CSV table of C-alpha atoms in Angstrom, one decimal:
chain,number,residue,atom,x,y,z
W,1,MET,CA,-2.3,-18.7,23.2
W,2,ALA,CA,-4.4,-18.9,20.1
W,3,THR,CA,-3.8,-19.7,16.4
W,4,PHE,CA,-5.3,-17.9,13.4
W,5,GLU,CA,-5.3,-18.2,9.7
W,6,LYS,CA,-5.5,-14.6,8.5
W,7,GLY,CA,-5.3,-11.2,10.2
W,8,ILE,CA,-6.2,-7.9,8.5
W,9,LEU,CA,-2.9,-8.1,6.5
W,10,GLY,CA,-2.0,-11.7,7.1
W,11,GLY,CA,0.2,-13.1,9.9
W,12,PHE,CA,2.6,-10.8,11.8
W,13,SER,CA,5.7,-11.1,14.0
W,14,GLY,CA,6.4,-8.9,17.0
W,15,LYS,CA,4.5,-6.9,19.5
W,16,VAL,CA,1.4,-4.8,18.8
W,17,GLY,CA,0.1,-3.3,22.0
W,18,ASN,CA,-0.3,-6.2,24.5
W,19,VAL,CA,-0.4,-8.9,21.8
W,20,VAL,CA,2.6,-10.8,20.5
W,21,GLY,CA,2.5,-12.5,17.1
W,22,SER,CA,4.8,-15.3,15.9
W,23,ARG,CA,5.1,-18.5,13.9
W,24,TRP,CA,5.1,-21.8,15.8
W,25,ARG,CA,5.2,-25.2,14.0
W,26,GLY,CA,4.0,-23.6,10.8
W,27,LYS,CA,1.1,-21.8,12.3
W,28,ASN,CA,0.4,-18.1,13.1
W,29,VAL,CA,0.2,-17.7,16.8
W,30,MET,CA,-1.0,-14.8,19.0
W,31,ARG,CA,-0.6,-14.5,22.8
W,32,SER,CA,-1.1,-11.7,25.2
W,33,LEU,CA,1.7,-10.2,27.2
W,34,PRO,CA,1.7,-10.9,31.0
W,35,GLN,CA,0.2,-8.2,33.1
W,36,ARG,CA,2.8,-5.8,34.7
W,37,GLY,CA,0.7,-3.8,37.1
W,38,ASN,CA,1.3,-0.1,36.4
W,39,TYR,CA,3.4,-0.7,33.3
W,40,THR,CA,3.9,2.4,31.1
W,41,ALA,CA,5.1,2.1,27.5
W,42,THR,CA,8.3,3.9,26.7
W,43,GLU,CA,8.3,6.8,24.3
W,44,LYS,CA,9.8,4.6,21.6
W,45,GLN,CA,7.3,1.8,22.1
W,46,GLU,CA,4.4,4.2,21.9
W,47,GLU,CA,5.9,5.7,18.7
W,48,GLN,CA,6.1,2.2,17.2
W,49,ARG,CA,2.5,1.5,18.1
W,50,GLN,CA,1.3,4.7,16.5
W,51,LYS,CA,3.3,3.9,13.4
W,52,PHE,CA,1.7,0.5,13.2
W,53,LYS,CA,-1.8,1.8,13.7
W,54,VAL,CA,-1.4,4.5,11.0
W,55,VAL,CA,0.2,2.0,8.4
W,56,ILE,CA,-2.4,-0.7,9.0
W,57,GLY,CA,-5.3,1.8,8.8
W,58,PHE,CA,-3.9,3.2,5.6
W,59,LEU,CA,-3.1,-0.2,3.8
W,60,SER,CA,-6.1,-2.2,4.9
W,61,PRO,CA,-8.5,-0.9,2.2
W,62,ILE,CA,-6.0,-1.9,-0.6
W,63,VAL,CA,-4.9,-5.2,0.8
W,64,ASP,CA,-6.2,-7.0,-2.3
W,65,VAL,CA,-3.9,-4.9,-4.5
W,66,LEU,CA,-0.9,-5.5,-2.2
W,67,SER,CA,-1.6,-9.2,-1.8
W,68,ASN,CA,-1.4,-9.6,-5.6
W,69,TYR,CA,1.3,-7.3,-6.7
W,70,PHE,CA,3.7,-6.4,-3.8
W,71,GLY,CA,6.8,-8.5,-4.6
W,72,SER,CA,6.9,-12.3,-4.0
W,73,PRO,CA,6.2,-14.2,-0.8
W,74,GLN,CA,9.3,-14.9,1.3
W,75,GLY,CA,9.0,-18.0,3.5
W,76,ASP,CA,6.2,-17.2,6.0
W,77,LYS,CA,6.0,-13.6,4.9
W,78,SER,CA,3.1,-12.9,2.4
W,79,ARG,CA,3.1,-10.0,0.0
W,80,SER,CA,0.9,-8.0,2.4
W,81,ASN,CA,3.4,-8.7,5.2
W,82,LEU,CA,6.2,-7.4,3.0
W,83,ALA,CA,4.1,-4.3,2.2
W,84,THR,CA,3.4,-3.6,5.9
W,85,SER,CA,7.2,-4.0,6.7
W,86,TYR,CA,8.2,-1.7,3.9
W,87,HIS,CA,5.8,1.1,4.8
W,88,LEU,CA,6.6,0.9,8.5
W,89,LYS,CA,10.3,1.4,7.7
W,90,ASN,CA,10.0,3.9,4.9
W,91,ALA,CA,6.6,5.6,4.4
W,92,VAL,CA,5.4,6.8,7.8
W,93,VAL,CA,6.8,10.0,9.5
W,94,SER,CA,6.4,11.8,12.8
W,95,THR,CA,4.9,15.3,12.7
W,96,PRO,CA,3.7,17.7,15.4
W,97,GLN,CA,0.2,16.4,14.6
W,98,GLY,CA,1.2,12.8,15.0
W,99,MET,CA,2.2,9.9,12.6
W,100,VAL,CA,1.3,10.4,9.0
W,101,MET,CA,1.9,8.6,5.7
W,102,ASP,CA,4.6,10.0,3.4
W,103,TYR,CA,2.7,9.6,0.2
W,104,ALA,CA,5.7,10.1,-2.1
W,105,LYS,CA,7.2,6.9,-0.6
W,106,VAL,CA,4.0,4.8,-0.6
W,107,LEU,CA,4.2,1.8,-3.0
W,108,ILE,CA,1.1,0.0,-4.3
W,109,SER,CA,3.1,-2.6,-6.1
W,110,LYS,CA,6.7,-3.8,-6.2
W,111,GLY,CA,8.4,-6.0,-8.8
W,112,ASP,CA,10.9,-6.3,-11.7
W,113,LEU,CA,8.5,-5.3,-14.5
W,114,ARG,CA,9.4,-2.1,-16.3
W,115,GLY,CA,7.5,0.8,-14.7
W,116,ILE,CA,6.1,4.1,-15.9
W,117,ASP,CA,8.4,6.5,-17.9
W,118,GLY,CA,7.5,10.1,-18.4
W,119,GLY,CA,4.2,9.7,-16.5
W,120,THR,CA,1.8,12.7,-15.9
W,121,VAL,CA,-1.6,13.1,-14.4
W,122,ALA,CA,-4.0,16.0,-14.8
W,123,ALA,CA,-7.5,16.7,-13.5
W,124,ALA,CA,-10.4,17.4,-15.9
W,125,ALA,CA,-14.1,18.3,-15.5
W,126,GLY,CA,-16.4,15.5,-14.4
W,127,GLN,CA,-14.1,13.9,-11.8
W,128,VAL,CA,-11.8,12.7,-14.5
W,129,LEU,CA,-8.0,12.1,-14.2
W,130,ASN,CA,-6.1,12.0,-17.4
W,131,PHE,CA,-2.9,10.0,-17.5
W,132,SER,CA,-0.1,9.9,-20.0
W,133,TRP,CA,3.2,8.0,-20.3
W,134,GLN,CA,5.8,6.8,-22.8
W,135,ASP,CA,5.4,3.5,-24.5
W,136,ASN,CA,8.4,1.6,-23.3
W,137,SER,CA,7.3,-1.8,-24.5
W,138,GLY,CA,10.2,-4.1,-25.3
W,139,GLN,CA,12.4,-2.7,-22.6
W,140,GLY,CA,13.2,-5.5,-20.1
W,141,LYS,CA,10.0,-7.7,-19.8
W,142,ALA,CA,7.6,-4.9,-20.7
W,143,THR,CA,5.0,-5.7,-23.4
W,144,ALA,CA,2.4,-3.7,-25.1
W,145,THR,CA,-0.4,-5.5,-23.4
W,146,ASP,CA,0.7,-4.9,-19.8
W,147,LYS,CA,-2.1,-3.3,-17.8
W,148,LEU,CA,-2.0,0.2,-16.2
W,149,MET,CA,-3.0,0.0,-12.5
W,150,VAL,CA,-4.3,3.2,-10.8
W,151,VAL,CA,-4.8,3.8,-7.1
W,152,VAL,CA,-6.3,7.1,-5.9
W,153,TYR,CA,-6.6,8.1,-2.2
W,154,ALA,CA,-8.6,11.0,-0.8
W,155,PRO,CA,-7.1,11.8,2.6
W,156,ASP,CA,-10.0,14.1,3.8
W,157,LEU,CA,-12.4,11.2,3.0
W,158,ASN,CA,-10.1,8.4,4.0
W,159,LEU,CA,-11.3,6.6,0.9
W,160,PHE,CA,-9.6,4.8,-2.0
W,161,TYR,CA,-10.4,4.3,-5.6
W,162,THR,CA,-8.7,1.6,-7.6
W,163,ASN,CA,-8.7,0.6,-11.3
W,164,MET,CA,-6.5,-2.4,-12.1
W,165,ALA,CA,-6.9,-2.3,-15.9
W,166,ALA,CA,-7.2,1.4,-16.9
W,167,ALA,CA,-5.4,0.9,-20.2
W,168,THR,CA,-2.6,-1.1,-21.9
W,169,ARG,CA,1.0,0.0,-21.9
W,170,ASP,CA,1.0,0.9,-25.6
W,171,ALA,CA,-2.0,3.2,-25.3
W,172,THR,CA,0.2,5.9,-23.7
W,173,THR,CA,-2.9,7.7,-22.3
W,174,ALA,CA,-5.9,6.8,-20.1
W,175,SER,CA,-8.8,8.6,-18.6
W,176,VAL,CA,-10.2,7.5,-15.2
W,177,THR,CA,-13.5,8.8,-13.9
W,178,LEU,CA,-13.6,9.0,-10.1
W,179,PRO,CA,-16.8,8.7,-8.0
W,180,ASN,CA,-18.9,11.9,-7.7
W,181,PHE,CA,-18.2,12.2,-4.0
W,182,MET,CA,-14.5,12.8,-4.6
W,183,ALA,CA,-15.3,16.1,-6.5
W,184,SER,CA,-13.5,19.1,-5.1
W,185,PHE,CA,-11.2,17.0,-2.9
W,186,GLU,CA,-7.5,16.7,-3.2
W,187,VAL,CA,-6.3,13.2,-4.0
W,188,GLU,CA,-3.0,11.3,-4.0
W,189,VAL,CA,-2.3,9.2,-7.1
W,190,TRP,CA,-0.2,6.2,-7.8
W,191,ALA,CA,0.1,4.1,-11.0
W,192,SER,CA,1.9,1.0,-12.1
W,193,PHE,CA,2.0,-1.8,-14.7
W,194,SER,CA,1.1,-5.5,-14.2
W,195,LYS,CA,1.3,-8.4,-16.6
W,196,PRO,CA,-2.1,-9.9,-17.3
W,197,GLY,CA,-2.9,-13.2,-15.6
W,198,THR,CA,0.1,-13.0,-13.3
W,199,ASN,CA,1.3,-11.4,-10.1
W,200,PHE,CA,4.2,-9.8,-12.0
W,201,ALA,CA,4.2,-6.0,-11.6
W,202,ALA,CA,6.5,-2.9,-11.6
W,203,ILE,CA,7.6,-0.7,-8.8
W,204,SER,CA,4.7,1.8,-8.6
W,205,THR,CA,5.1,5.5,-9.4
W,206,TYR,CA,3.8,8.2,-7.2
W,207,MET,CA,2.1,10.5,-9.7
W,208,GLY,CA,1.5,13.3,-7.2
W,209,ALA,CA,-1.5,15.1,-5.8
W,210,ALA,CA,-4.5,16.5,-7.8
W,211,THR,CA,-7.7,18.4,-7.0
W,212,VAL,CA,-10.7,16.6,-8.5
W,213,LEU,CA,-12.8,18.8,-10.6
């Protein structure tokens, strides 16, 4: 048995392969399962392993975003733990080609701040994505100075681009220039709002897919 401070996405509870994670006396603990000779995982166990592998692989590059803006810690569960649990339950699906992420259900942030209303995204020359939305400042806890957060993922490259302060809520438009290597690739796009200097954020919006020009 061993203790650890941080995993890729914080502590975890349950089985992953032949490793069991748990909390013991306020510490994150890992131990290996006992050897069972010619043990073969059931179909359901193997399915869960594949789900976990796909979700962790997808979320790991944006763990800093999730750790700051995905809800509020609950007891021993960090924001990144909560993000992992959410995506395992809601945003990974089985296909004939294996487990894949359901991009429309992916969340980059989760909270009670007012989100994006009437949002659109369109590609323009020079690896630019143009965003537009309605100014809903004053609704709930939304203010004009809330920051637009943008996360872009290129599946074929398995790479993310993030911009945590692309514009303010009252701007109603923003242009984001992606790296040159994303040109010609299709990307998946999410956007949200956060309150400057806090961990307070909205439930993110899936803006759809776009081909980078």
